[in-house]
Coordinates of C-alpha atoms and ligand atoms in Angstrom, one line a residue:
X1 CA -0.4 -0.2 0.3
X2 CA 2.1 3.6 -1.1
X3 CA -0.9 5.4 -0.8
X4 CA -1.7 7.8 2.1
X5 CA -5.6 7.1 2.6
X6 CA -7.8 8.9 4.5
X7 CA -4.9 12.4 5.1
X8 CA -6.4 15.4 5.3
X9 CA -6.0 17.2 2.1
X10 CA -5.3 19.9 1.1
X11 CA -8.2 21.2 -1.5
X12 CA -6.4 22.6 -4.9
X13 CA -9.0 24.3 -6.5
X14 CA -11.3 26.8 -6.1
X15 CA -14.0 24.3 -7.6
X16 CA -12.8 21.4 -5.4
X17 CA -13.2 23.3 -2.5
X18 CA -16.4 25.3 -3.5
X19 CA -17.7 21.5 -4.1
X20 CA -16.7 20.9 -0.5
X21 CA -19.7 22.8 0.6
X22 CA -22.2 21.4 -1.0
X23 CA -25.1 20.1 1.5
X24 CA -26.8 16.9 -0.4
X25 CA -30.6 16.9 -0.1
X26 CA -32.1 14.8 2.1
X27 CA -36.1 13.5 1.5
X28 CA -38.3 14.4 4.1
X29 CA -37.8 10.0 6.3
X30 CA -34.3 11.1 6.5
X31 CA -33.8 14.3 7.8
X32 CA -35.0 13.1 11.8
X33 CA -32.8 11.0 13.5
X34 CA -34.9 7.8 13.1
X35 CA -37.4 6.5 10.3
X36 CA -40.1 4.1 11.1
X37 CA -39.7 0.6 9.0
X38 CA -42.5 -0.4 7.1
X39 CA -42.6 -3.9 6.5
X40 CA -43.4 -5.3 3.0
X41 CA -44.5 -8.6 1.4
X42 CA -42.2 -11.4 1.7
X43 CA -39.5 -11.9 -1.5
X44 CA -39.1 -14.2 -4.0
X45 CA -36.2 -13.7 -6.7
X46 CA -36.7 -11.2 -10.3
X47 CA -36.2 -14.6 -12.0
X48 CA -38.9 -17.4 -10.8
X49 CA -37.3 -20.5 -12.8
X50 CA -33.9 -19.7 -10.6
X51 CA -36.1 -19.2 -7.0
X52 CA -35.5 -22.7 -5.7
X53 CA -31.7 -22.6 -6.5
X54 CA -31.8 -19.0 -5.1
X55 CA -33.4 -20.7 -1.9
X56 CA -31.4 -23.4 -1.6
X57 CA -28.8 -21.2 -1.5
X58 CA -29.3 -18.6 0.6
X59 CA -31.4 -20.2 3.2
X60 CA -31.4 -17.7 6.4
X61 CA -31.5 -15.0 4.2
X62 CA -33.8 -16.1 1.0
X63 CA -37.8 -14.6 1.0
X64 CA -37.3 -11.5 3.3
X65 CA -39.5 -9.0 3.3
X66 CA -39.6 -5.7 1.1
X67 CA -38.4 -3.4 3.6
X68 CA -39.7 1.2 3.8
X69 CA -38.9 4.0 6.1
X70 CA -40.7 6.6 6.7
X71 CA -40.6 9.6 8.3
X72 CA -41.9 8.4 12.3
X73 CA -44.7 9.6 13.7
X74 CA -45.3 11.1 16.7
X75 CA -44.4 14.9 18.0
X76 CA -42.1 16.7 15.1
X77 CA -41.5 13.0 14.2
X78 CA -38.4 12.2 16.5
X79 CA -39.1 9.1 17.0
X80 CA -36.4 7.0 19.9
X81 CA -34.9 9.7 22.0
X82 CA -30.8 9.4 22.3
X83 CA -30.1 8.1 25.1
X84 CA -33.2 5.1 24.3
X85 CA -30.9 4.5 21.1
X86 CA -27.5 2.3 22.0
X87 CA -24.3 3.8 20.3
X88 CA -23.6 1.6 16.8
X89 CA -20.3 -0.1 15.1
X90 CA -19.7 -0.5 11.0
X91 CA -17.3 -0.9 8.8
X92 CA -17.4 0.2 5.1
X93 CA -15.5 -1.1 2.2
X94 CA -15.3 0.2 -1.1
X95 CA -15.0 -2.5 -3.5
X96 CA -15.3 -2.3 -7.3
X97 CA -14.1 0.4 -10.1
X98 CA -14.2 3.9 -8.1
X99 CA -16.9 5.4 -8.8
X100 CA -18.2 9.1 -8.8
X101 CA -20.2 9.6 -6.1
X102 CA -18.6 6.8 -3.4
X103 CA -17.3 9.3 -0.9
X104 CA -20.8 10.4 -0.1
X105 CA -21.8 7.2 0.8
X106 CA -19.1 7.1 4.1
X107 CA -20.5 10.4 4.3
X108 CA -24.0 10.0 4.4
X109 CA -22.8 6.5 7.4
X110 CA -21.1 8.8 8.9
X111 CA -24.0 11.4 10.0
X112 CA -26.5 9.2 10.0
X113 CA -25.1 7.3 12.2
X114 CA -23.5 10.7 14.7
X115 CA -27.2 11.8 14.0
X116 CA -28.3 8.2 15.6
X117 CA -26.3 8.8 18.4
X118 CA -22.6 10.6 19.3
X119 CA -20.9 7.7 20.5
X120 CA -21.5 5.1 17.6
X121 CA -18.5 3.9 15.3
X122 CA -17.8 4.2 12.0
X123 CA -14.8 2.3 10.4
X124 CA -13.4 2.6 6.8
X125 CA -10.7 -0.4 5.7
X126 CA -8.0 1.0 3.8
X127 CA -7.4 -1.1 0.5
X128 CA -10.7 -1.9 0.1
X129 CA -11.1 -5.6 0.9
X130 CA -8.3 -6.3 1.4
X131 CA -8.6 -4.5 4.0
X132 CA -10.9 -5.5 5.3
X133 CA -9.9 -8.8 5.2
X134 CA -7.1 -7.4 7.1
X135 CA -8.7 -5.7 9.8
X136 CA -6.9 -2.6 8.1
X137 CA -9.3 0.5 9.8
X138 CA -9.3 4.1 9.5
X139 CA -11.9 5.7 11.9
X140 CA -13.7 8.0 10.0
X141 CA -14.8 11.6 11.9
X142 CA -15.7 14.9 10.6
X143 CA -11.9 15.9 10.0
X144 CA -10.2 12.6 7.9
X145 CA -14.3 13.5 5.8
X146 CA -13.4 17.4 5.0
X147 CA -11.3 16.6 2.6
X148 CA -12.9 14.3 0.8
X149 CA -16.5 15.5 0.4
X150 CA -18.2 16.0 -2.7
X151 CA -15.5 14.4 -4.5
X152 CA -14.5 11.6 -6.9
X153 CA -12.2 9.0 -6.4
X154 CA -12.7 5.7 -3.9
X155 CA -9.1 7.3 -2.0
X156 CA -10.4 7.8 1.3
X157 CA -9.6 4.3 1.4
X158 CA -8.5 3.7 -2.0
X159 CA -10.3 -0.9 -3.3
X160 CA -7.9 -3.4 -4.3
X161 CA -9.5 -7.0 -4.3
X162 CA -13.2 -6.7 -5.1
X163 CA -13.8 -9.7 -3.7
X164 CA -15.4 -11.3 -1.7
X165 CA -16.0 -14.8 -2.1
X166 CA -13.5 -17.7 -1.4
X167 CA -13.8 -19.2 2.3
X168 CA -11.0 -17.8 2.9
X169 CA -11.8 -14.7 2.3
X170 CA -15.3 -15.1 3.8
X171 CA -13.5 -16.2 6.9
X172 CA -10.8 -13.5 7.3
X173 CA -14.2 -11.1 6.6
X174 CA -16.0 -12.2 9.6
X175 CA -13.1 -12.6 11.7
X176 CA -12.4 -8.9 11.6
X177 CA -15.9 -7.8 11.7
X178 CA -16.0 -10.0 15.2
X179 CA -12.6 -8.3 16.2
X180 CA -14.8 -4.7 16.0
X181 CA -17.5 -6.5 17.6
X182 CA -19.0 -4.3 14.6
X183 CA -23.1 -4.3 13.9
X184 CA -22.7 -3.4 10.2
X185 CA -20.9 -3.8 7.5
X186 CA -21.3 -2.2 4.7
X187 CA -20.3 -3.1 1.3
X188 CA -20.2 -0.5 -1.3
X189 CA -19.6 -1.7 -5.0
X190 CA -21.5 -3.2 -8.6
X191 CA -23.3 -6.4 -9.6
X192 CA -20.3 -9.0 -8.5
X193 CA -20.2 -6.8 -4.7
X194 CA -23.4 -7.0 -4.1
X195 CA -24.0 -11.2 -4.7
X196 CA -20.5 -12.0 -2.7
X197 CA -22.6 -9.3 0.4
X198 CA -25.0 -11.7 -0.5
X199 CA -23.4 -14.1 0.0
X200 CA -21.1 -13.5 3.3
X201 CA -24.6 -11.5 5.4
X202 CA -25.9 -15.9 4.6
X203 CA -22.7 -17.0 6.5
X204 CA -22.7 -14.6 8.7
X205 CA -25.9 -15.1 9.9
X206 CA -25.2 -19.0 9.5
X207 CA -22.7 -19.0 11.7
X208 CA -24.6 -16.7 14.3
X209 CA -22.3 -13.8 13.8
X210 CA -24.5 -10.6 15.0
X211 CA -22.8 -8.3 12.0
X212 CA -25.3 -7.5 9.2
X213 CA -24.0 -6.7 5.9
X214 CA -25.6 -4.2 3.9
X215 CA -24.6 -3.4 0.3
X216 CA -24.8 0.5 -1.7
X217 CA -25.4 -0.1 -5.6
X218 CA -22.3 1.9 -6.4
X219 CA -21.0 1.4 -10.7
X220 CA -19.8 3.4 -13.1
X221 CA -21.2 0.8 -15.9
X222 CA -24.5 1.7 -14.7
X223 CA -26.2 -2.4 -14.7
X224 CA -26.5 -2.8 -11.0
X225 CA -30.6 -1.4 -12.3
X226 CA -34.6 -3.6 -12.0
X227 CA -37.8 -3.5 -10.2
X228 CA -36.0 -2.4 -6.7
X229 CA -32.2 -0.2 -8.5
X230 CA -32.8 2.4 -10.4
X231 CA -29.8 2.9 -11.3
X232 CA -26.2 3.2 -9.5
X233 CA -24.0 6.3 -8.1
X234 CA -21.9 7.3 -10.3
X235 CA -23.7 6.2 -13.9
X236 CA -24.9 10.1 -14.2
X237 CA -22.1 11.2 -13.1
X238 CA -19.6 9.1 -16.1
X239 CA -22.4 9.5 -19.0
X240 CA -22.4 13.3 -18.5
X241 CA -18.1 13.6 -18.6
X242 CA -18.5 11.4 -21.6
X243 CA -21.2 12.9 -23.6
X244 CA -19.5 16.2 -23.6
X245 CA -16.3 14.6 -24.4
X246 CA -18.5 13.1 -27.5
X247 CA -19.5 16.1 -28.3
X248 CA -16.1 17.7 -28.8
X249 CA -15.4 15.6 -30.5
X250 CA -18.5 15.4 -33.0
X251 CA -17.8 18.7 -33.2
X252 CA -14.2 18.3 -33.9
X253 CA -15.4 16.1 -36.6
X254 CA -17.2 18.5 -38.9
X255 CA -15.5 21.3 -37.9
X256 CA -12.0 19.1 -40.2
X257 CA -14.3 16.9 -41.8
X258 CA -11.7 14.3 -42.7
X259 CA -11.7 11.8 -40.0
X260 CA -14.4 9.2 -38.1
X261 CA -13.7 9.0 -34.6
X262 CA -13.9 5.1 -32.9
X263 CA -14.7 6.0 -29.5
X264 CA -15.1 2.6 -27.4
X265 CA -16.5 3.7 -23.5
X266 CA -17.1 1.4 -20.6
X267 CA -19.3 -0.7 -20.3
X268 CA -18.0 -4.8 -20.9
X269 CA -21.4 -6.2 -20.0
X270 CA -24.4 -3.5 -20.8
X271 CA -23.9 -0.4 -23.1
X272 CA -25.2 1.6 -20.5
X273 CA -23.5 3.9 -21.1
X274 CA -22.5 3.6 -24.2
X275 CA -25.9 4.4 -25.0
X276 CA -26.8 6.9 -22.5
X277 CA -24.0 8.7 -23.9
X278 CA -25.7 9.0 -27.5
X279 CA -28.8 10.0 -26.3
X280 CA -27.2 12.1 -24.8
X281 CA -24.8 14.1 -28.1
X282 CA -25.9 12.3 -30.6
X283 CA -22.9 10.8 -32.7
X284 CA -23.3 9.0 -36.4
X285 CA -23.9 5.5 -34.9
X286 CA -23.7 3.9 -32.1
X287 CA -23.0 -0.3 -31.7
X288 CA -24.3 -2.4 -29.2
X289 CA -23.1 -5.4 -27.5
X290 CA -26.7 -6.1 -27.0
X291 CA -27.4 -5.4 -30.6
X292 CA -24.8 -7.6 -31.4
X293 CA -25.6 -10.2 -29.7
X294 CA -29.1 -11.0 -30.4
X295 CA -29.1 -10.8 -34.5
X296 CA -25.6 -13.0 -33.9
X297 CA -24.0 -10.4 -35.9
X298 CA -20.6 -11.7 -37.3
X299 CA -17.1 -9.4 -36.9
X300 CA -17.3 -9.2 -41.5
X301 CA -21.6 -7.9 -40.7
X302 CA -20.7 -5.6 -37.7
X303 CA -17.7 -3.6 -40.4
X304 CA -20.6 -3.9 -43.3
X305 CA -23.5 -2.3 -40.9
X306 CA -20.3 0.7 -41.1
X307 CA -18.8 0.5 -44.2
X308 CA -22.4 0.4 -44.9
X309 CA -23.0 3.6 -42.9
X310 CA -20.0 5.5 -44.0
X311 CA -20.5 5.1 -47.7
X312 CA -24.0 7.0 -46.7
X313 CA -22.4 9.6 -45.6
X314 CA -20.3 9.8 -48.8
X315 CA -22.0 10.4 -50.5
X316 CA -24.1 12.9 -49.4
X317 CA -20.3 14.4 -49.2
X318 CA -19.9 14.1 -45.0
X319 CA -15.9 12.4 -44.5
X320 CA -16.3 12.5 -41.7
X321 CA -18.1 11.1 -38.4
X322 CA -18.4 9.5 -34.8
X323 CA -18.8 5.9 -33.0
X324 CA -19.6 4.6 -30.4
X325 CA -18.7 1.6 -29.5
X326 CA -19.2 -0.5 -25.7
X327 CA -16.0 -1.8 -24.1
X328 CA -18.7 -5.2 -24.5
X329 CA -18.5 -5.4 -27.9
X330 CA -16.1 -7.6 -29.0
X331 CA -17.8 -10.3 -26.4
X332 CA -20.8 -9.9 -28.2
X333 CA -19.7 -11.1 -31.7
X334 CA -19.8 -15.1 -31.1
X335 CA -17.1 -15.8 -33.2
X336 CA -14.7 -13.8 -31.7
X337 CA -15.4 -14.7 -28.0
X338 CA -15.0 -18.3 -28.7
X339 CA -11.2 -17.2 -30.3
X340 CA -11.1 -15.4 -26.7
X341 CA -12.0 -18.1 -24.7
X342 CA -9.9 -20.6 -26.6
X343 CA -7.0 -17.8 -26.1
X344 CA -8.1 -17.0 -22.6
X345 CA -8.1 -21.4 -21.4
X346 CA -4.8 -21.5 -22.7
X347 CA -3.4 -18.3 -20.7
X348 CA -4.9 -19.8 -18.1
X349 CA -3.4 -23.5 -18.3
X350 CA 0.0 -21.5 -19.0
X351 CA 0.7 -21.6 -22.3
X352 CA 3.1 -19.5 -23.6
X353 CA 2.1 -16.2 -25.6
X354 CA 4.1 -17.6 -28.1
X355 CA 2.5 -21.2 -29.1
X356 CA -1.6 -19.9 -28.4
X357 CA -1.0 -19.0 -31.9
X358 CA -0.6 -23.1 -32.2
X359 CA -3.1 -24.6 -29.6
X360 CA -5.6 -22.6 -31.5
X361 CA -8.5 -25.1 -32.9
X362 CA -8.5 -24.7 -36.7
X363 CA -11.5 -22.1 -37.4
X364 CA -9.9 -19.9 -34.4
X365 CA -6.4 -19.6 -35.7
X366 CA -8.0 -19.2 -39.6
X367 CA -10.2 -15.3 -37.5
X368 CA -6.7 -15.5 -35.7
X369 CA -4.6 -14.5 -38.2
X370 CA -7.3 -12.6 -39.8
X371 CA -6.8 -10.5 -37.9
X372 CA -4.4 -7.4 -37.9
X373 CA -0.8 -8.3 -35.8
X374 CA -1.6 -5.4 -34.1
X375 CA -4.6 -6.9 -32.9
X376 CA -3.5 -10.1 -32.5
X377 CA -1.0 -9.1 -29.4
X378 CA -3.9 -7.4 -27.7
X379 CA -7.6 -6.9 -29.1
X380 CA -8.3 -3.2 -28.7
X381 CA -11.9 -3.3 -30.2
X382 CA -12.0 0.2 -31.6
X383 CA -8.6 0.5 -33.6
X384 CA -9.5 -3.7 -34.8
X385 CA -12.9 -1.6 -35.7
X386 CA -11.6 1.5 -37.3
X387 CA -9.0 -0.9 -39.2
X388 CA -10.9 -3.2 -41.0
X389 CA -13.7 -0.8 -41.7
X390 CA -10.3 1.5 -43.1
X391 CA -9.5 -2.3 -45.1
X392 CA -13.5 -2.6 -46.3
X393 CA -13.0 1.0 -47.2
X394 CA -10.3 0.3 -50.3
X395 CA -11.7 -3.1 -51.2
X396 CA -14.7 -1.4 -52.0
X397 CA -13.1 1.7 -53.7
X398 CA -11.3 -0.9 -55.8
X399 CA -14.1 -2.9 -56.9
X400 CA -15.9 0.7 -57.6
X401 CA -19.2 0.7 -55.2
X402 CA -16.9 3.8 -53.0
X403 CA -16.3 6.7 -54.8
X404 CA -15.8 8.4 -52.2
X405 CA -12.1 10.5 -50.6
X406 CA -9.4 8.3 -48.4
X407 CA -11.7 6.3 -45.0
X408 CA -9.8 8.2 -42.4
X409 CA -9.6 7.5 -38.0
X410 CA -9.2 8.0 -35.3
X411 CA -9.7 5.8 -32.4
X412 CA -10.0 6.7 -28.0
X413 CA -10.8 4.8 -25.3
X414 CA -13.3 7.1 -23.0
X415 CA -13.4 5.2 -19.2
X416 CA -11.1 5.9 -17.3
X417 CA -11.6 10.7 -17.8
X418 CA -14.2 10.5 -16.4
X419 CA -14.9 7.8 -13.4
X420 CA -12.1 10.0 -11.9
X421 CA -14.7 12.9 -12.8
X422 CA -15.8 15.8 -9.7
X423 CA -19.4 14.1 -9.3
X424 CA -22.8 15.5 -10.3
X425 CA -25.4 16.5 -8.1
X426 CA -27.0 13.9 -8.7
X427 CA -24.4 11.8 -7.9
X428 CA -23.3 13.7 -4.8
X429 CA -27.4 13.5 -3.1
X430 CA -28.0 10.0 -3.9
X431 CA -24.9 8.3 -2.3
X432 CA -25.4 11.2 0.7
X433 CA -29.2 9.6 0.9
X434 CA -28.0 5.9 0.4
X435 CA -25.7 6.2 3.0
X436 CA -27.9 7.2 5.6
X437 CA -30.6 4.3 4.4
X438 CA -27.7 2.2 5.4
X439 CA -27.2 3.3 8.7
X440 CA -31.5 2.8 9.3
X441 CA -31.2 -0.9 7.8
X442 CA -28.0 -1.3 10.5
X443 CA -30.1 0.1 12.8
X444 CA -33.3 -1.8 12.6
X445 CA -31.1 -5.0 12.2
X446 CA -31.9 -5.8 8.2
X447 CA -28.9 -8.0 7.0
X448 CA -28.3 -9.4 3.4
X449 CA -30.3 -6.4 2.0
X450 CA -29.2 -3.0 -0.5
X451 CA -30.3 -0.1 -0.2
X452 CA -32.9 1.9 -2.4
X453 CA -34.3 4.8 -3.6
X454 CA -37.6 4.7 -5.6
X455 CA -38.6 8.3 -7.6
X456 CA -35.3 9.6 -8.6
X457 CA -37.0 11.1 -11.0
X458 CA -38.6 13.3 -9.2
X459 CA -36.8 16.4 -7.1
X460 CA -35.4 14.3 -3.6
X461 CA -37.9 15.6 -1.5
X462 CA -39.8 12.8 -3.6
X463 CA -37.8 10.3 -3.0
X464 CA -38.8 8.0 -1.0
X465 CA -36.0 5.0 0.8
X466 CA -36.5 2.1 0.7
X467 CA -34.0 -1.5 1.3
X468 CA -34.7 -4.7 -0.9
X469 CA -33.3 -8.3 -0.2
X470 CA -30.5 -9.1 -2.6
X471 CA -31.7 -12.4 -2.6
X472 CA -34.6 -11.1 -4.3
X473 CA -32.3 -9.8 -7.5
X474 CA -30.4 -12.9 -8.0
X475 CA -30.9 -15.2 -10.7
X476 CA -29.4 -18.2 -11.8
X477 CA -27.8 -18.5 -16.0
X478 CA -28.2 -21.5 -17.5
X479 CA -26.8 -23.5 -20.3
X480 CA -30.7 -23.5 -22.1
X481 CA -33.5 -22.8 -22.0
X482 CA -37.0 -24.7 -21.6
X483 CA -37.1 -27.3 -19.9
X484 CA -34.3 -29.7 -19.1
X485 CA -32.3 -26.1 -18.5
X486 CA -28.7 -26.4 -16.5
X487 CA -27.5 -23.9 -14.1
X488 CA -24.6 -22.8 -14.4
X489 CA -22.4 -21.7 -11.1
X490 CA -24.6 -20.0 -7.9
X491 CA -27.5 -17.8 -7.8
X492 CA -25.6 -13.9 -8.0
X493 CA -27.0 -10.4 -9.5
X494 CA -26.2 -10.6 -13.0
X495 CA -26.3 -7.2 -14.4
X496 CA -28.7 -5.9 -16.8
X497 CA -28.2 -5.9 -20.5
X498 CA -30.0 -2.5 -22.3
X499 CA -33.5 -3.2 -22.4
X500 CA -34.2 -3.4 -26.6
X501 CA -37.8 -3.2 -25.9
X502 CA -37.3 -0.5 -23.7
X503 CA -38.4 3.2 -24.2
X504 CA -34.2 4.3 -24.8
X505 CA -33.7 1.7 -27.2
X506 CA -37.3 2.2 -29.4
X507 CA -36.1 6.6 -29.0
X508 CA -32.0 6.0 -30.3
X509 CA -34.1 3.2 -32.8
X510 CA -36.1 5.8 -34.4
X511 CA -33.3 8.7 -34.1
X512 CA -30.6 6.3 -35.6
X513 CA -31.0 7.4 -39.8
X514 CA -31.3 11.4 -39.2
X515 CA -28.6 11.0 -36.4
X516 CA -26.6 8.5 -39.3
X517 CA -26.9 11.7 -41.3
X518 CA -27.9 14.0 -40.4
X519 CA -25.6 15.1 -37.6
X520 CA -27.2 17.1 -35.7
X521 CA -24.6 16.7 -32.5
X522 CA -25.6 17.9 -29.4
X523 CA -23.5 19.5 -26.4
X524 CA -24.3 19.0 -23.4
X525 CA -21.6 20.8 -22.2
X526 CA -19.6 20.3 -18.2
X527 CA -21.1 19.0 -14.9
X528 CA -23.0 22.0 -13.5
X529 CA -23.0 22.2 -9.9
X530 CA -24.5 25.5 -9.2
X531 CA -27.0 28.0 -11.7
X532 CA -28.6 27.5 -15.1
X533 CA -28.2 23.7 -15.6
X534 CA -27.5 22.5 -12.1
X535 CA -31.0 20.8 -11.8
X536 CA -30.8 19.2 -14.9
X537 CA -32.6 15.9 -14.2
X538 CA -30.3 13.1 -13.4
X539 CA -28.9 11.3 -16.8
X540 CA -32.4 10.9 -18.8
X541 CA -33.5 7.8 -20.8
X542 CA -32.1 5.1 -17.5
X543 CA -34.8 6.0 -15.0
X544 CA -37.9 5.2 -16.8
X545 CA -40.0 8.0 -17.9
X546 CA -37.8 11.0 -17.3
X547 CA -38.4 13.3 -19.7
X548 CA -35.9 13.3 -22.3
X549 CA -33.0 15.8 -22.4
X550 CA -34.2 17.5 -19.2
X551 CA -33.9 20.3 -21.2
X552 CA -38.1 20.6 -21.7
X553 CA -38.1 24.5 -19.6
X554 CA -35.6 25.2 -22.9
X555 CA -37.7 23.0 -25.4
X556 CA -40.5 25.3 -24.6
X557 CA -38.6 28.8 -24.9
X558 CA -37.2 28.0 -27.9
X559 CA -41.0 27.0 -29.6
X560 CA -42.2 29.8 -28.5
X561 CA -39.4 31.7 -30.2
X562 CA -40.2 29.3 -33.2
X563 CA -44.1 30.3 -33.5
X564 CA -42.6 33.9 -34.4
X565 CA -41.0 33.0 -37.0
X566 CA -42.4 29.8 -39.2
X567 CA -46.3 29.6 -39.7
X568 CA -48.2 25.7 -38.4
X569 CA -47.8 22.9 -40.3
X570 CA -44.1 23.6 -41.8
X571 CA -42.0 21.6 -43.2
X572 CA -39.5 19.2 -41.5
X573 CA -37.3 22.0 -42.6
X574 CA -38.4 24.3 -42.3
X575 CA -39.4 23.9 -38.7
X576 CA -35.1 22.9 -38.2
X577 CA -33.9 26.7 -40.1
X578 CA -35.9 28.3 -38.3
X579 CA -34.5 27.1 -34.7
X580 CA -31.2 27.0 -36.3
X581 CA -31.6 30.3 -36.7
X582 CA -32.2 31.1 -32.9
X583 CA -29.3 28.6 -31.4
X584 CA -27.0 26.3 -32.2
X585 CA -27.2 24.0 -35.0
X586 CA -26.4 20.7 -32.4
X587 CA -29.5 21.8 -30.3
X588 CA -32.4 21.8 -32.6
X589 CA -32.9 17.9 -33.0
X590 CA -33.0 18.1 -29.5
X591 CA -35.8 19.8 -30.3
X592 CA -37.0 18.1 -32.5
X593 CA -37.2 15.2 -31.4
X594 CA -38.5 15.9 -28.0
X595 CA -42.3 14.3 -27.3
X596 CA -43.5 17.8 -26.9
X597 CA -43.6 18.1 -30.7
X598 CA -46.5 16.2 -30.8
X599 CA -48.3 17.7 -28.2
X600 CA -48.2 21.0 -30.4
X601 CA -49.9 19.4 -33.7
X602 CA -49.3 23.0 -35.4
X603 CA -46.0 23.2 -34.9
X604 CA -45.4 18.9 -35.4
X605 CA -42.9 19.8 -38.6
X606 CA -44.3 16.7 -41.8
Ligands
LIG1 O1 -8.7 -1.1 -15.8 P1 -9.7 -1.4 -14.0 O2 -8.9 -0.4 -13.1 O3 -9.3 -2.9 -14.2 O4 -10.6 -1.1 -15.2 C1 -11.4 -0.5 -15.8 C2 -13.1 -1.8 -15.8 O5 -13.4 -1.4 -14.8 C3 -14.4 -1.6 -16.1 O6 -15.7 -0.5 -15.0 C4 -16.6 -2.5 -14.5 O7 -16.2 -2.2 -13.5 C5 -15.4 -1.7 -16.8 O8 -15.6 -1.4 -17.6 C6 -13.4 -1.7 -17.2 O9 -12.9 -2.8 -17.9

C-alpha cells in the first residue's frame, strides 16, 4: 500500500473547495435521527425459475420482506430519544471500480450514525477488501471527511481486489467483523460486490455472527438495475462527462470534415453508458453489444454495417463521423467471443504466449490469422474495427462501389477520464441518501439487503427510501432455455443488459437514420454544479418516464420563439432552419425530437 489513504488533504483548486461546501439534500424521512420502518411483502426472486436454487443457496436470508423507511409518527417526528438508542459500530468498504459519488456514501453513513447516537463509530477499511481481510481501518471522523466531501475517486480508503468470495476471504471478513465487534458492514459496489455481500450475510447468519451486511449500489457502468434499483451511483456523472467529450469530438469531426472517430466506452457486460451517451450527444453511429448478440452478427457483418454508414454519408459529401462502441462489443460477436475464450483458457493453462496461435482450434486459428498483427497482441476493439473498416473501404473503392474520399480514423477510449470526475449534484445527493439508509438498515437489524431509492426522476424531497433483499435480485444462469435447462454456477446478481424493447432503445432506433446522416450533434456541456443547468435532471432515459434530455423548459422557450418566425404546419426543413437560426445546430435535434413537439400539432413538422 503506497497511498496515504484517509490523510486530510488540501483541496487544491477553488472548484474542489467550493464543492466540499455543497450540502447534499435529504428526503423528509431522513431528516431526523430515526425513521419509521415499514415491512412489506415477502420476496421471491426476479428470476422465477431460479427461485428454488436461490432459496437453497441462501436458506437463512432468502424470502425476506421488502422494507420502506418513513418519517416517524408522533411529535415532530422525533422517534426514540438519543439515550434509548445504543451506539452502533459500523465498517464500510469500497469493493468495485471507483465511481463518482462513492465518498458521499461514507459521508452520509457517518452523519446518520452520529445523529443516531454520537457515540457510534464508523471504520473505513483501508485498501478495499484486502483491508477488510487484514483489519486495516481508519476511523471516519468529520476531520477525515472534510476534504473528500463531494469529491471524485475512492482515495479516502482506496480499493483492491473487490472480492469477498473464497471461503478464506469470507472467514477473514468474519474475523474482522468479530474483532471490531461490528453491528454492521456496508459494502459499496456493483453487481459482483453485492452478490458477495449476499453470500457474506448468509454465512454470518449461519455462524451466529451479529454483524449485519448491507450493500450499496455504486457502479459507473449502470448495469445494476432491476425492479428495486433504478440506477447506480456514478453512472450519471460518468455519462455526463463522456457525453461532453463525445460532443467535443463530434464538433471536431464536423469542423475538419476528414476523420471518423471511433470511441470506446466502459461497459463490458452491458452498453448502458454507450446508449446514454449516444442519446445525450447524438453521434452518427452506436453499435451496441446487446443488438449484435441478439442478431448474432459476425465480425464482418458489423464491419459492413459501419461501412454502409460511411458510404451513405460520403454520398452526401460527408467524410467525417463519430461512432460509439461499448467495451463489451467484441465479446458479443459470437466468433470473437469463442476465440477470446480459447485464448484465455490456453493462457490460464500457462501456455506461453508465443505458442498460443499453434494450439488454437482450426477455425479459431483461421480467425486469429485474419486479425491484423497489432490486434493479435492485444485485442483492442476500436482499433480493430477502424482497421477492418478501412480495409473494407479500400476494397469497395477498388471494386468501384465506393467513390468517396479515403477513409481515415482516429481511435479513443473514454473510460478512466470520467471515472475520477467530481460527482454531479445528483450523484452527490443519491450517494449521501444511500449512506443514511444504510445506517437505518443496520439499526433495524436488516442483513442481506441493499439500500435503494425510488422516484429518482423526481426532486429529492419526493424520493422514496427503502431496502430490498439481495436474494430478490438474483437469477441463475442456464446453458439452455426451457425444461431441462442446466443451471450454471451459483445464483448471483447479474448485470442487466439494455432492454431492447425499452423506451431508450426505441428512441435510439427512431433517431438512428437521422443521427447517421444529419449531423445534429448535441452539446450537453460540462457538468453544472450551480446556477442554470445545475438542476438538469439526472441521466434521463435510464430512469423510466424521464423527460427526454431533461430540458423541457428550454424547449418551451425555443418553441415560443419558433412560433414567431414560422407558420403552423411548416415543413421539417423550415422548422429546422428556424430553430437553427436561433440556437446552435447541435440543439436542433433535441428540440425537434422532444415528445412535446407531438403535443403541439400545429408546429409538428411534416
Ligand atoms: O482497469 P481497471 O481498473 O481494472 O477497470 C476497468 C474496468 O472496470 C469496469 O468499469 C468494470 O466495472 C470495466 O468497464 C472496465 O473495463
